[in-house]
């Protein structure tokens, strides 16, 4: 977990709105870089773990509910960071919480990637610890969908004992780094590698050689695999793909892999986008004391557009209704807000 934070800071992360879905008891919260101004938001389905996290990290806003029950707003977070759940579970979103672009039901680990990318700001990062199947599975549909919205920045494959102390299990995991791409930017060559898989020759415990499929990124960048991969795994059956590390230099090798990742790729993008957004919103709402209004409140800006105080982080944003071209609904709400403001002004004047 320390290494994931080191990697995102190397890439230019400098705080701001940060989401950890599948918070658990707050392992990432506890390891966050304390010198950065981080606004932490968490979502945890298990009530006991969630309440522990709420007590441990009282400055964070942590919701105790399933990720599928949370309505995700677009372009909210500088960073989404997590050890995502993995399994044969397909979360269902009700209509009121439907994430735009998720036209199907996805396995839970894939769902976390796709939903989180929607909520990440352009130029922002997604840093997830996930099973190696995310990158290695033959079906490329989900990786193609990820690549529509984000560039693959890199990944580090961990040995099967990396999380033995925390999770009490031996499983091969990847730390995957993505950066949400501007719609006008072309897909990177590295992202194209991330989508595809290739075949390598590995040795089974009895010494025979077999072809096995892994992600093309690791075929081209074997230095990002911490350990030796072979077919000695036995979690579900014999001759499974696994990565073993027999030496005690995991941290040193992990640090070396992190140094291969790019530096300062998000600072300029995030700062520019945030400044442009903040300047336009501040100008349009400077006549309103936004600190005194409740979360979720609609506001009419000086440009006659509809703004809203974000229900989670309290930022003033242009209403998401503009993204769906709901002009009738926008006009109706503006009229209702105007009536509300007139009534409030009258009450303030006479009483």
Coordinates of C-alpha atoms in Angstrom, one line a residue, residues 63-329:
X63 CA -20.5 5.9 3.2
X64 CA -21.6 2.4 4.3
X65 CA -23.3 1.0 1.3
X66 CA -22.5 -1.0 -1.9
X67 CA -20.7 0.7 -4.7
X68 CA -23.6 -0.1 -7.0
X69 CA -25.9 2.0 -4.7
X70 CA -23.8 5.1 -5.1
X71 CA -24.7 7.6 -7.9
X72 CA -21.3 8.5 -9.4
X73 CA -20.9 12.0 -10.7
X74 CA -18.5 12.6 -13.6
X75 CA -15.1 14.2 -13.2
X76 CA -15.1 14.5 -9.4
X77 CA -11.9 12.9 -8.2
X78 CA -8.2 13.5 -8.7
X79 CA -7.4 9.9 -7.7
X80 CA -9.4 6.7 -7.1
X81 CA -7.3 4.2 -5.2
X82 CA -8.3 0.8 -3.9
X83 CA -7.7 -2.9 -3.5
X84 CA -10.7 -3.9 -5.5
X85 CA -12.9 -6.9 -4.7
X86 CA -12.6 -9.8 -7.1
X87 CA -15.1 -12.6 -7.8
X88 CA -17.9 -13.9 -9.9
X89 CA -20.4 -11.2 -8.7
X90 CA -22.2 -8.9 -11.2
X91 CA -23.4 -5.7 -9.4
X92 CA -26.7 -4.3 -10.5
X93 CA -27.4 -0.5 -10.6
X94 CA -30.9 0.7 -10.3
X95 CA -32.0 3.4 -12.7
X96 CA -31.5 6.3 -10.3
X97 CA -27.9 5.3 -9.7
X98 CA -27.1 4.2 -13.3
X99 CA -23.6 5.2 -14.4
X100 CA -23.6 6.5 -17.9
X101 CA -21.7 4.2 -20.3
X102 CA -22.2 1.1 -18.3
X103 CA -24.6 -0.6 -20.7
X104 CA -24.1 -4.1 -19.3
X105 CA -23.5 -5.9 -16.1
X106 CA -19.9 -6.6 -15.3
X107 CA -17.9 -8.8 -13.0
X108 CA -17.3 -6.9 -9.8
X109 CA -13.6 -6.1 -10.4
X110 CA -14.3 -4.9 -13.9
X111 CA -17.3 -2.9 -12.6
X112 CA -15.0 -1.0 -10.1
X113 CA -12.7 0.0 -12.9
X114 CA -15.4 1.3 -15.2
X115 CA -17.5 3.1 -12.6
X116 CA -14.4 4.7 -11.0
X117 CA -13.1 6.0 -14.4
X118 CA -16.4 7.8 -14.9
X119 CA -15.9 9.7 -11.6
X120 CA -12.2 10.5 -12.2
X121 CA -11.3 13.9 -13.5
X122 CA -9.6 14.1 -16.9
X123 CA -5.9 13.8 -16.2
X124 CA -6.6 12.1 -12.9
X125 CA -5.4 8.7 -11.9
X126 CA -6.9 5.3 -11.0
X127 CA -4.6 3.1 -9.0
X128 CA -6.1 -0.3 -8.3
X129 CA -4.7 -3.6 -6.8
X130 CA -6.5 -6.3 -8.7
X131 CA -6.2 -10.0 -9.6
X132 CA -4.0 -10.7 -12.6
X133 CA -7.0 -12.0 -14.5
X134 CA -8.0 -8.3 -15.1
X135 CA -5.0 -8.0 -17.5
X136 CA -4.6 -11.6 -18.6
X137 CA -8.0 -12.9 -19.5
X138 CA -8.5 -13.7 -23.2
X139 CA -11.7 -11.6 -23.5
X140 CA -10.6 -8.1 -24.2
X141 CA -14.0 -6.4 -24.0
X142 CA -13.5 -4.8 -20.6
X143 CA -9.9 -3.6 -21.4
X144 CA -11.1 -2.1 -24.6
X145 CA -13.9 -0.3 -22.7
X146 CA -11.3 1.0 -20.2
X147 CA -9.1 2.1 -23.1
X148 CA -11.9 4.2 -24.5
X149 CA -11.7 6.5 -21.5
X150 CA -8.2 6.1 -20.1
X151 CA -4.6 5.6 -21.0
X152 CA -2.8 2.6 -19.4
X153 CA 0.3 4.1 -17.5
X154 CA 1.8 0.9 -16.3
X155 CA 1.4 -2.1 -14.0
X156 CA 3.5 -4.1 -11.5
X157 CA 2.8 -7.8 -11.0
X158 CA 3.3 -8.9 -7.4
X159 CA 4.3 -12.3 -6.2
X160 CA 1.7 -14.7 -4.8
X161 CA 2.8 -14.0 -1.2
X162 CA 2.6 -10.2 -1.3
X163 CA -0.6 -10.0 0.7
X164 CA -0.3 -13.1 2.9
X165 CA -0.1 -11.0 6.1
X166 CA -3.1 -8.8 5.2
X167 CA -5.4 -11.2 3.3
X168 CA -4.1 -14.6 4.5
X169 CA -4.2 -15.8 0.9
X170 CA -1.6 -16.5 -1.9
X171 CA -2.8 -14.9 -5.1
X172 CA -1.1 -13.1 -8.0
X173 CA -2.1 -9.5 -8.1
X174 CA -1.3 -6.5 -10.3
X175 CA -1.1 -2.8 -9.3
X176 CA -2.7 -1.2 -12.3
X177 CA -2.3 2.6 -13.1
X178 CA -4.6 4.4 -15.4
X179 CA -5.0 8.1 -16.4
X180 CA -8.3 9.4 -17.6
X181 CA -7.7 10.7 -21.1
X182 CA -9.1 13.8 -22.8
X183 CA -11.6 12.8 -25.5
X184 CA -9.4 14.7 -28.0
X185 CA -6.2 12.7 -27.2
X186 CA -5.2 9.6 -29.1
X187 CA -4.8 6.3 -27.4
X188 CA -1.2 5.6 -26.4
X189 CA 0.8 2.6 -27.8
X190 CA 1.2 1.3 -24.2
X191 CA -2.6 1.3 -23.9
X192 CA -2.9 -0.8 -27.1
X193 CA -0.5 -3.3 -25.5
X194 CA -2.7 -3.4 -22.3
X195 CA -5.7 -4.4 -24.4
X196 CA -4.0 -7.5 -26.0
X197 CA -2.5 -10.7 -24.7
X198 CA 0.2 -13.0 -26.0
X199 CA 1.6 -16.5 -25.4
X200 CA 4.7 -17.4 -23.4
X201 CA 6.3 -20.7 -22.6
X202 CA 6.3 -21.7 -18.9
X203 CA 7.5 -24.7 -17.0
X204 CA 5.2 -26.9 -14.9
X205 CA 6.4 -28.6 -11.6
X206 CA 7.1 -31.8 -13.4
X207 CA 9.4 -30.0 -15.8
X208 CA 7.2 -30.0 -18.9
X209 CA 6.7 -26.8 -20.9
X210 CA 3.4 -25.3 -21.8
X211 CA 2.2 -22.2 -23.5
X212 CA 0.3 -19.7 -21.3
X213 CA -1.4 -16.4 -22.1
X214 CA -0.5 -13.2 -20.3
X215 CA -0.9 -9.5 -21.0
X216 CA 1.2 -8.2 -23.8
X217 CA 2.5 -5.4 -21.5
X218 CA 4.3 -8.0 -19.4
X219 CA 5.7 -9.8 -22.4
X220 CA 7.3 -6.5 -23.4
X221 CA 8.2 -5.4 -19.9
X222 CA 9.2 -8.5 -17.9
X223 CA 11.0 -6.2 -15.4
X224 CA 7.6 -5.2 -14.0
X225 CA 7.0 -8.7 -12.8
X226 CA 8.4 -9.0 -9.2
X227 CA 9.5 -12.6 -9.1
X228 CA 9.5 -15.6 -11.4
X229 CA 6.3 -16.7 -13.2
X230 CA 5.7 -20.4 -13.8
X231 CA 2.9 -23.0 -13.6
X232 CA 3.3 -24.2 -10.1
X233 CA 0.2 -22.6 -8.6
X234 CA -2.4 -24.8 -6.9
X235 CA -5.1 -22.4 -5.6
X236 CA -7.9 -23.8 -7.8
X237 CA -6.2 -26.7 -9.6
X238 CA -2.8 -28.0 -10.5
X239 CA -0.4 -26.3 -12.9
X240 CA -1.9 -22.8 -12.4
X241 CA -0.1 -19.6 -13.4
X242 CA 1.7 -18.0 -10.4
X243 CA 4.5 -15.7 -9.6
X244 CA 7.0 -16.7 -6.8
X245 CA 9.6 -14.7 -5.1
X246 CA 12.1 -16.8 -3.0
X247 CA 14.3 -13.9 -1.9
X248 CA 13.4 -11.3 0.8
X249 CA 14.0 -8.2 -1.4
X250 CA 10.3 -7.5 -2.4
X251 CA 10.4 -3.9 -1.3
X252 CA 13.7 -3.2 -3.1
X253 CA 12.4 -4.7 -6.3
X254 CA 9.1 -3.0 -6.0
X255 CA 10.8 0.4 -5.5
X256 CA 12.9 -0.3 -8.6
X257 CA 9.7 -1.0 -10.6
X258 CA 8.1 2.2 -9.4
X259 CA 11.1 4.1 -10.6
X260 CA 10.3 2.8 -14.1
X261 CA 6.9 4.5 -14.1
X262 CA 6.5 8.0 -15.6
X263 CA 6.9 11.1 -13.5
X264 CA 4.7 14.2 -13.1
X265 CA 2.1 13.2 -15.7
X266 CA -0.9 14.6 -14.0
X267 CA 0.1 17.9 -12.3
X268 CA -0.2 20.2 -15.2
X269 CA -3.5 18.6 -16.5
X270 CA -5.2 18.6 -13.1
X271 CA -4.1 22.1 -12.2
X272 CA -5.1 23.6 -15.5
X273 CA -8.5 21.9 -15.6
X274 CA -9.2 22.7 -12.0
X275 CA -8.3 26.3 -12.4
X276 CA -10.4 26.7 -15.5
X277 CA -13.4 25.1 -13.8
X278 CA -12.9 27.0 -10.5
X279 CA -12.5 30.3 -12.2
X280 CA -15.7 30.0 -14.2
X281 CA -17.8 28.7 -11.3
X282 CA -16.4 31.3 -8.9
X283 CA -17.2 34.1 -11.3
X284 CA -20.8 32.8 -11.9
X285 CA -21.5 32.3 -8.2
X286 CA -19.5 35.0 -6.5
X287 CA -22.8 36.8 -5.5
X288 CA -23.8 33.9 -3.3
X289 CA -22.3 32.8 0.0
X290 CA -22.0 29.2 -0.9
X291 CA -20.6 28.2 2.5
X292 CA -23.9 28.8 4.1
X293 CA -26.1 26.6 1.9
X294 CA -26.7 22.9 2.3
X295 CA -25.1 20.2 0.2
X296 CA -27.2 19.5 -2.9
X297 CA -28.7 23.0 -3.1
X298 CA -29.4 24.3 -6.6
X299 CA -28.1 27.8 -7.4
X300 CA -28.6 30.2 -10.3
X301 CA -25.4 31.7 -11.5
X302 CA -24.9 35.2 -12.8
X303 CA -24.6 33.6 -16.3
X304 CA -28.2 32.3 -15.7
X305 CA -27.0 28.7 -15.7
X306 CA -28.0 26.1 -13.0
X307 CA -25.3 25.2 -10.5
X308 CA -25.4 22.8 -7.6
X309 CA -23.5 22.3 -4.3
X310 CA -22.1 18.8 -4.7
X311 CA -23.9 16.3 -2.5
X312 CA -20.6 14.6 -1.4
X313 CA -17.7 17.0 -1.4
X314 CA -19.5 20.4 -1.2
X315 CA -17.9 21.8 -4.4
X316 CA -20.0 24.1 -6.6
X317 CA -20.5 22.4 -10.0
X318 CA -22.4 23.1 -13.1
X319 CA -25.5 20.9 -12.9
X320 CA -25.1 17.4 -14.3
X321 CA -28.5 17.9 -16.1
X322 CA -26.6 19.8 -18.8
X323 CA -24.8 16.6 -19.7
X324 CA -28.1 14.9 -20.5
X325 CA -29.7 17.8 -22.4
X326 CA -32.6 17.9 -19.9
X327 CA -33.5 21.4 -21.0
X328 CA -37.1 21.2 -19.8
X329 CA -36.1 19.9 -16.4

